[in-house]
PDB file of C-alpha atoms in Angstrom:
ATOM      1  CA  MET J 155      64.896  44.185  33.824  1.00  0.00           C
ATOM      2  CA  THR J 156      62.798  41.913  35.322  1.00  0.00           C
ATOM      3  CA  LEU J 157      62.075  38.402  34.916  1.00  0.00           C
ATOM      4  CA  TYR J 158      57.886  37.472  34.623  1.00  0.00           C
ATOM      5  CA  LYS J 159      57.167  34.409  33.335  1.00  0.00           C
ATOM      6  CA  ASP J 160      60.318  33.530  32.533  1.00  0.00           C
ATOM      7  CA  ARG J 161      60.681  35.274  30.324  1.00  0.00           C
ATOM      8  CA  TYR J 162      62.578  39.555  30.902  1.00  0.00           C
ATOM      9  CA  ARG J 163      60.624  42.402  29.285  1.00  0.00           C
ATOM     10  CA  ILE J 164      60.840  46.037  30.231  1.00  0.00           C
ATOM     11  CA  GLU J 165      60.496  48.522  32.632  1.00  0.00           C
ATOM     12  CA  THR J 166      58.016  50.661  32.147  1.00  0.00           C
ATOM     13  CA  THR J 167      59.355  54.092  31.638  1.00  0.00           C
ATOM     14  CA  ARG J 168      55.727  56.276  32.721  1.00  0.00           C
ATOM     15  CA  LEU J 169      54.946  57.653  36.089  1.00  0.00           C
ATOM     16  CA  LYS J 170      53.644  55.257  38.420  1.00  0.00           C
ATOM     17  CA  GLY J 171      50.917  55.942  39.940  1.00  0.00           C
ATOM     18  CA  TRP J 172      50.121  58.728  37.235  1.00  0.00           C
ATOM     19  CA  ASP J 173      46.753  59.200  35.045  1.00  0.00           C
ATOM     20  CA  TYR J 174      47.334  59.188  31.469  1.00  0.00           C
ATOM     21  CA  SER J 175      44.298  60.751  30.772  1.00  0.00           C
ATOM     22  CA  ALA J 176      45.056  63.805  32.834  1.00  0.00           C
ATOM     23  CA  ASN J 177      44.701  67.403  32.444  1.00  0.00           C
ATOM     24  CA  GLY J 178      48.207  67.749  31.545  1.00  0.00           C
ATOM     25  CA  TYR J 179      51.530  69.064  29.320  1.00  0.00           C
ATOM     26  CA  TYR J 180      52.822  66.078  27.720  1.00  0.00           C
ATOM     27  CA  PHE J 181      56.079  66.212  26.188  1.00  0.00           C
ATOM     28  CA  VAL J 182      56.516  62.679  23.731  1.00  0.00           C
ATOM     29  CA  THR J 183      58.899  61.355  21.526  1.00  0.00           C
ATOM     30  CA  ILE J 184      58.614  58.859  18.795  1.00  0.00           C
ATOM     31  CA  CYS J 185      61.343  57.032  16.935  1.00  0.00           C
ATOM     32  CA  THR J 186      61.267  54.593  13.888  1.00  0.00           C
ATOM     33  CA  ARG J 187      62.319  50.685  14.670  1.00  0.00           C
ATOM     34  CA  ASN J 188      66.516  51.649  14.463  1.00  0.00           C
ATOM     35  CA  ARG J 189      66.954  54.798  13.527  1.00  0.00           C
ATOM     36  CA  GLU J 190      66.147  54.071  10.369  1.00  0.00           C
ATOM     37  CA  CYS J 191      65.248  57.853   8.522  1.00  0.00           C
ATOM     38  CA  LEU J 192      62.377  57.683   6.827  1.00  0.00           C
ATOM     39  CA  PHE J 193      60.783  60.858   7.443  1.00  0.00           C
ATOM     40  CA  GLY J 194      63.085  62.605   5.321  1.00  0.00           C
ATOM     41  CA  ASP J 195      66.414  64.767   5.637  1.00  0.00           C
ATOM     42  CA  VAL J 196      67.582  67.860   7.118  1.00  0.00           C
ATOM     43  CA  VAL J 197      68.766  70.392   4.581  1.00  0.00           C
ATOM     44  CA  ASP J 198      70.069  73.670   6.076  1.00  0.00           C
ATOM     45  CA  GLY J 199      68.633  74.322   9.244  1.00  0.00           C
ATOM     46  CA  GLU J 200      65.496  73.013   7.976  1.00  0.00           C
ATOM     47  CA  MET J 201      63.522  69.859   7.983  1.00  0.00           C
ATOM     48  CA  ARG J 202      62.612  68.606   3.825  1.00  0.00           C
ATOM     49  CA  LEU J 203      59.563  66.112   4.408  1.00  0.00           C
ATOM     50  CA  SER J 204      59.862  62.732   2.390  1.00  0.00           C
ATOM     51  CA  ALA J 205      56.155  61.494   1.097  1.00  0.00           C
ATOM     52  CA  ILE J 206      55.834  59.361   4.186  1.00  0.00           C
ATOM     53  CA  GLY J 207      56.947  62.380   6.458  1.00  0.00           C
ATOM     54  CA  GLU J 208      53.949  64.016   5.112  1.00  0.00           C
ATOM     55  CA  VAL J 209      51.901  61.494   6.633  1.00  0.00           C
ATOM     56  CA  VAL J 210      53.325  62.206   9.764  1.00  0.00           C
ATOM     57  CA  GLN J 211      52.478  65.045   9.932  1.00  0.00           C
ATOM     58  CA  ASN J 212      49.272  64.779   8.427  1.00  0.00           C
ATOM     59  CA  SER J 213      48.543  62.043  11.343  1.00  0.00           C
ATOM     60  CA  TRP J 214      50.161  63.479  14.040  1.00  0.00           C
ATOM     61  CA  GLN J 215      48.012  67.516  13.602  1.00  0.00           C
ATOM     62  CA  GLY J 216      44.989  65.098  13.019  1.00  0.00           C
ATOM     63  CA  ILE J 217      45.300  63.332  17.063  1.00  0.00           C
ATOM     64  CA  PRO J 218      42.418  66.733  18.012  1.00  0.00           C
ATOM     65  CA  GLU J 219      40.645  65.149  15.286  1.00  0.00           C
ATOM     66  CA  HIS J 220      39.959  61.482  16.910  1.00  0.00           C
ATOM     67  CA  PHE J 221      40.656  62.450  20.464  1.00  0.00           C
ATOM     68  CA  PRO J 222      38.529  66.110  21.493  1.00  0.00           C
ATOM     69  CA  ASN J 223      40.792  66.262  24.693  1.00  0.00           C
ATOM     70  CA  ALA J 224      43.821  66.665  22.674  1.00  0.00           C
ATOM     71  CA  ARG J 225      45.404  70.281  21.675  1.00  0.00           C
ATOM     72  CA  LEU J 226      48.741  70.300  20.142  1.00  0.00           C
ATOM     73  CA  ASP J 227      51.277  71.757  21.193  1.00  0.00           C
ATOM     74  CA  GLU J 228      54.655  72.629  19.366  1.00  0.00           C
ATOM     75  CA  PHE J 229      56.294  69.962  17.159  1.00  0.00           C
ATOM     76  CA  VAL J 230      58.573  68.882  14.572  1.00  0.00           C
ATOM     77  CA  ILE J 231      59.148  66.000  12.408  1.00  0.00           C
ATOM     78  CA  MET J 232      62.806  64.225  12.292  1.00  0.00           C
ATOM     79  CA  PRO J 233      64.697  62.453  10.070  1.00  0.00           C
ATOM     80  CA  ASN J 234      63.749  59.145  12.430  1.00  0.00           C
ATOM     81  CA  HIS J 235      61.881  61.197  14.797  1.00  0.00           C
ATOM     82  CA  ILE J 236      59.082  63.232  16.276  1.00  0.00           C
ATOM     83  CA  HIS J 237      58.860  65.643  19.220  1.00  0.00           C
ATOM     84  CA  GLY J 238      55.531  66.830  19.581  1.00  0.00           C
ATOM     85  CA  ILE J 239      53.444  68.457  23.117  1.00  0.00           C
ATOM     86  CA  ILE J 240      49.930  66.523  23.616  1.00  0.00           C
ATOM     87  CA  ILE J 241      47.925  68.527  25.932  1.00  0.00           C
ATOM     88  CA  ILE J 242      44.812  66.819  27.363  1.00  0.00           C
ATOM     89  CA  ILE J 243      42.447  69.214  28.813  1.00  0.00           C
ATOM     90  CA  ASN J 244      38.645  66.581  29.920  1.00  0.00           C
ATOM     91  CA  PRO J 245      36.060  69.437  31.488  1.00  0.00           C
ATOM     92  CA  VAL J 246      35.479  69.201  34.864  1.00  0.00           C
ATOM     93  CA  GLU J 247      32.468  66.741  35.279  1.00  0.00           C
ATOM     94  CA  THR J 248      34.749  64.089  33.665  1.00  0.00           C
ATOM     95  CA  CYS J 249      37.481  64.015  35.373  1.00  0.00           C
ATOM     96  CA  HIS J 250      35.790  60.590  37.503  1.00  0.00           C
ATOM     97  CA  GLY J 251      35.122  63.028  40.899  1.00  0.00           C
ATOM     98  CA  MET J 252      39.038  64.156  41.232  1.00  0.00           C
ATOM     99  CA  SER J 253      39.773  67.187  41.910  1.00  0.00           C
ATOM    100  CA  LEU J 254      41.760  69.426  39.860  1.00  0.00           C
ATOM    101  CA  GLN J 255      45.100  71.303  41.189  1.00  0.00           C
ATOM    102  CA  ARG J 256      46.430  74.237  39.321  1.00  0.00           C
ATOM    103  CA  HIS J 257      50.890  73.800  39.411  1.00  0.00           C
ATOM    104  CA  HIS J 258      51.875  76.680  38.547  1.00  0.00           C
ATOM    105  CA  GLY J 259      49.443  77.496  36.009  1.00  0.00           C
ATOM    106  CA  MET J 260      48.485  74.152  34.480  1.00  0.00           C
ATOM    107  CA  SER J 261      46.828  71.640  35.976  1.00  0.00           C
ATOM    108  CA  LEU J 262      47.961  68.469  37.057  1.00  0.00           C
ATOM    109  CA  GLN J 263      45.539  65.418  38.039  1.00  0.00           C
ATOM    110  CA  LYS J 264      47.369  62.517  39.834  1.00  0.00           C
ATOM    111  CA  GLN J 265      45.164  58.916  40.318  1.00  0.00           C
ATOM    112  CA  GLN J 266      45.940  55.407  41.431  1.00  0.00           C
ATOM    113  CA  SER J 267      46.075  53.145  38.274  1.00  0.00           C
ATOM    114  CA  ASN J 268      46.494  49.897  37.177  1.00  0.00           C
ATOM    115  CA  GLN J 269      50.008  49.307  35.723  1.00  0.00           C
ATOM    116  CA  PHE J 270      48.564  46.382  33.934  1.00  0.00           C
ATOM    117  CA  SER J 271      45.665  47.497  32.847  1.00  0.00           C
ATOM    118  CA  LYS J 272      44.801  47.839  29.083  1.00  0.00           C
ATOM    119  CA  PRO J 273      45.533  52.132  27.796  1.00  0.00           C
ATOM    120  CA  LYS J 274      42.745  53.492  28.782  1.00  0.00           C
ATOM    121  CA  SER J 275      40.169  56.180  26.876  1.00  0.00           C
ATOM    122  CA  GLY J 276      41.810  59.594  25.598  1.00  0.00           C
ATOM    123  CA  SER J 277      44.983  58.123  27.434  1.00  0.00           C
ATOM    124  CA  LEU J 278      47.356  59.676  25.885  1.00  0.00           C
ATOM    125  CA  SER J 279      48.931  56.177  25.569  1.00  0.00           C
ATOM    126  CA  MET J 280      45.755  55.299  23.538  1.00  0.00           C
ATOM    127  CA  MET J 281      46.288  58.814  21.243  1.00  0.00           C
ATOM    128  CA  ILE J 282      50.073  57.662  20.625  1.00  0.00           C
ATOM    129  CA  ASN J 283      49.305  54.167  19.624  1.00  0.00           C
ATOM    130  CA  HIS J 284      46.538  55.591  17.451  1.00  0.00           C
ATOM    131  CA  TYR J 285      49.033  57.620  15.673  1.00  0.00           C
ATOM    132  CA  LYS J 286      51.217  54.982  15.663  1.00  0.00           C
ATOM    133  CA  SER J 287      48.789  52.855  13.628  1.00  0.00           C
ATOM    134  CA  ALA J 288      47.461  55.196  11.527  1.00  0.00           C
ATOM    135  CA  VAL J 289      50.534  55.789   9.952  1.00  0.00           C
ATOM    136  CA  SER J 290      51.585  52.002   9.531  1.00  0.00           C
ATOM    137  CA  ARG J 291      48.641  51.823   7.682  1.00  0.00           C
ATOM    138  CA  TRP J 292      49.366  54.078   4.756  1.00  0.00           C
ATOM    139  CA  CYS J 293      52.755  52.373   5.173  1.00  0.00           C
ATOM    140  CA  ARG J 294      51.176  49.106   4.725  1.00  0.00           C
ATOM    141  CA  LYS J 295      48.617  50.050   2.086  1.00  0.00           C
ATOM    142  CA  ASN J 296      51.038  51.995  -0.015  1.00  0.00           C
ATOM    143  CA  ASP J 297      53.864  49.099   0.232  1.00  0.00           C
ATOM    144  CA  ARG J 298      56.981  51.290   2.375  1.00  0.00           C
ATOM    145  CA  ASP J 299      59.136  49.219   4.938  1.00  0.00           C
ATOM    146  CA  PHE J 300      58.258  51.076   7.415  1.00  0.00           C
ATOM    147  CA  ALA J 301      57.695  50.207  11.449  1.00  0.00           C
ATOM    148  CA  TRP J 302      57.662  52.272  14.584  1.00  0.00           C
ATOM    149  CA  GLN J 303      60.222  51.392  17.546  1.00  0.00           C
ATOM    150  CA  PRO J 304      57.831  49.694  19.545  1.00  0.00           C
ATOM    151  CA  ARG J 305      58.047  51.888  22.507  1.00  0.00           C
ATOM    152  CA  PHE J 306      57.535  55.899  22.874  1.00  0.00           C
ATOM    153  CA  TYR J 307      59.295  58.340  25.410  1.00  0.00           C
ATOM    154  CA  ASP J 308      56.946  60.907  27.667  1.00  0.00           C
ATOM    155  CA  HIS J 309      57.825  63.474  29.441  1.00  0.00           C
ATOM    156  CA  ILE J 310      55.174  65.230  31.820  1.00  0.00           C
ATOM    157  CA  ILE J 311      55.141  69.048  31.935  1.00  0.00           C
ATOM    158  CA  ARG J 312      54.733  70.341  35.270  1.00  0.00           C
ATOM    159  CA  ASN J 313      55.744  74.437  35.085  1.00  0.00           C
ATOM    160  CA  GLU J 314      55.578  76.525  32.782  1.00  0.00           C
ATOM    161  CA  LYS J 315      59.374  76.560  32.635  1.00  0.00           C
ATOM    162  CA  SER J 316      60.033  73.439  31.233  1.00  0.00           C
ATOM    163  CA  ARG J 317      57.140  73.566  29.268  1.00  0.00           C
ATOM    164  CA  ASP J 318      58.972  77.379  27.216  1.00  0.00           C
ATOM    165  CA  GLU J 319      62.831  75.036  27.410  1.00  0.00           C
ATOM    166  CA  ILE J 320      61.084  72.172  25.873  1.00  0.00           C
ATOM    167  CA  GLN J 321      58.966  74.674  23.119  1.00  0.00           C
ATOM    168  CA  GLU J 322      62.678  75.598  22.309  1.00  0.00           C
ATOM    169  CA  TYR J 323      63.869  72.235  22.302  1.00  0.00           C
ATOM    170  CA  ILE J 324      61.696  71.567  19.880  1.00  0.00           C
ATOM    171  CA  VAL J 325      61.399  74.604  17.261  1.00  0.00           C
ATOM    172  CA  ASN J 326      65.648  74.797  17.973  1.00  0.00           C
ATOM    173  CA  ASN J 327      65.831  70.864  16.997  1.00  0.00           C
ATOM    174  CA  PRO J 328      66.429  70.562  13.384  1.00  0.00           C
ATOM    175  CA  MET J 329      68.833  73.385  13.807  1.00  0.00           C
ATOM    176  CA  LYS J 330      71.265  71.016  15.753  1.00  0.00           C
ATOM    177  CA  TRP J 331      70.375  67.624  14.064  1.00  0.00           C
ATOM    178  CA  LYS J 332      74.124  67.546  13.498  1.00  0.00           C
ATOM    179  CA  LEU J 333      74.729  66.499  17.151  1.00  0.00           C
ATOM    180  CA  ASP J 334      71.914  64.880  17.380  1.00  0.00           C
ATOM    181  CA  LYS J 335      72.217  61.533  19.234  1.00  0.00           C
ATOM    182  CA  ASP J 336      69.325  60.041  17.071  1.00  0.00           C
ATOM    183  CA  ASN J 337      71.125  60.832  14.146  1.00  0.00           C
ATOM    184  CA  LEU J 338      72.820  57.401  12.863  1.00  0.00           C
ATOM    185  CA  ALA J 339      75.481  59.416  11.203  1.00  0.00           C
ATOM    186  CA  ASN J 340      77.157  61.086  14.268  1.00  0.00           C
ATOM    187  CA  LEU J 341      77.708  57.362  15.145  1.00  0.00           C
ATOM    188  CA  TYR J 342      80.207  56.580  12.518  1.00  0.00           C
ATOM    189  CA  MET J 343      82.243  59.598  12.938  1.00  0.00           C
TER     190      MET J 343
END
């Protein structure tokens, strides 16, 4: 943590200099505040969604309706977090004149950006902010005590092998819930 204006702040986990509106595959994990299990339960290796869990799933599936440059790949709702892959696809002419590079069959783009600027339209941060807001809004309207963890984890998927491994991790996540570090029951074992 660094000191900024006499206050400590947590450093960003985003890749410095990366344009998060660039074409690419992004693995995302978003957790509930204090890892509260509000989205349902894992029963016999299968996730059974609660009412909030259904909203979490429907809102996730609605991301491409709000962001035409977004496609969804594998995702899973867990009791207190969600894992998913978001694919950002921009037409070549809207890529700010930057040429796209091919890297193991996956389109990637790197661009310098201001680390203190607001999230860019069509960027991963805008998508996640919109998504989290939609779920939070539903919970407030329906008198549900709910909050997200302030940040989210992301990983830029750079090749097909990594994508395949992450897809497998996502699909198998419910079967491994008993061992998951985000399973609060494991804290007391």
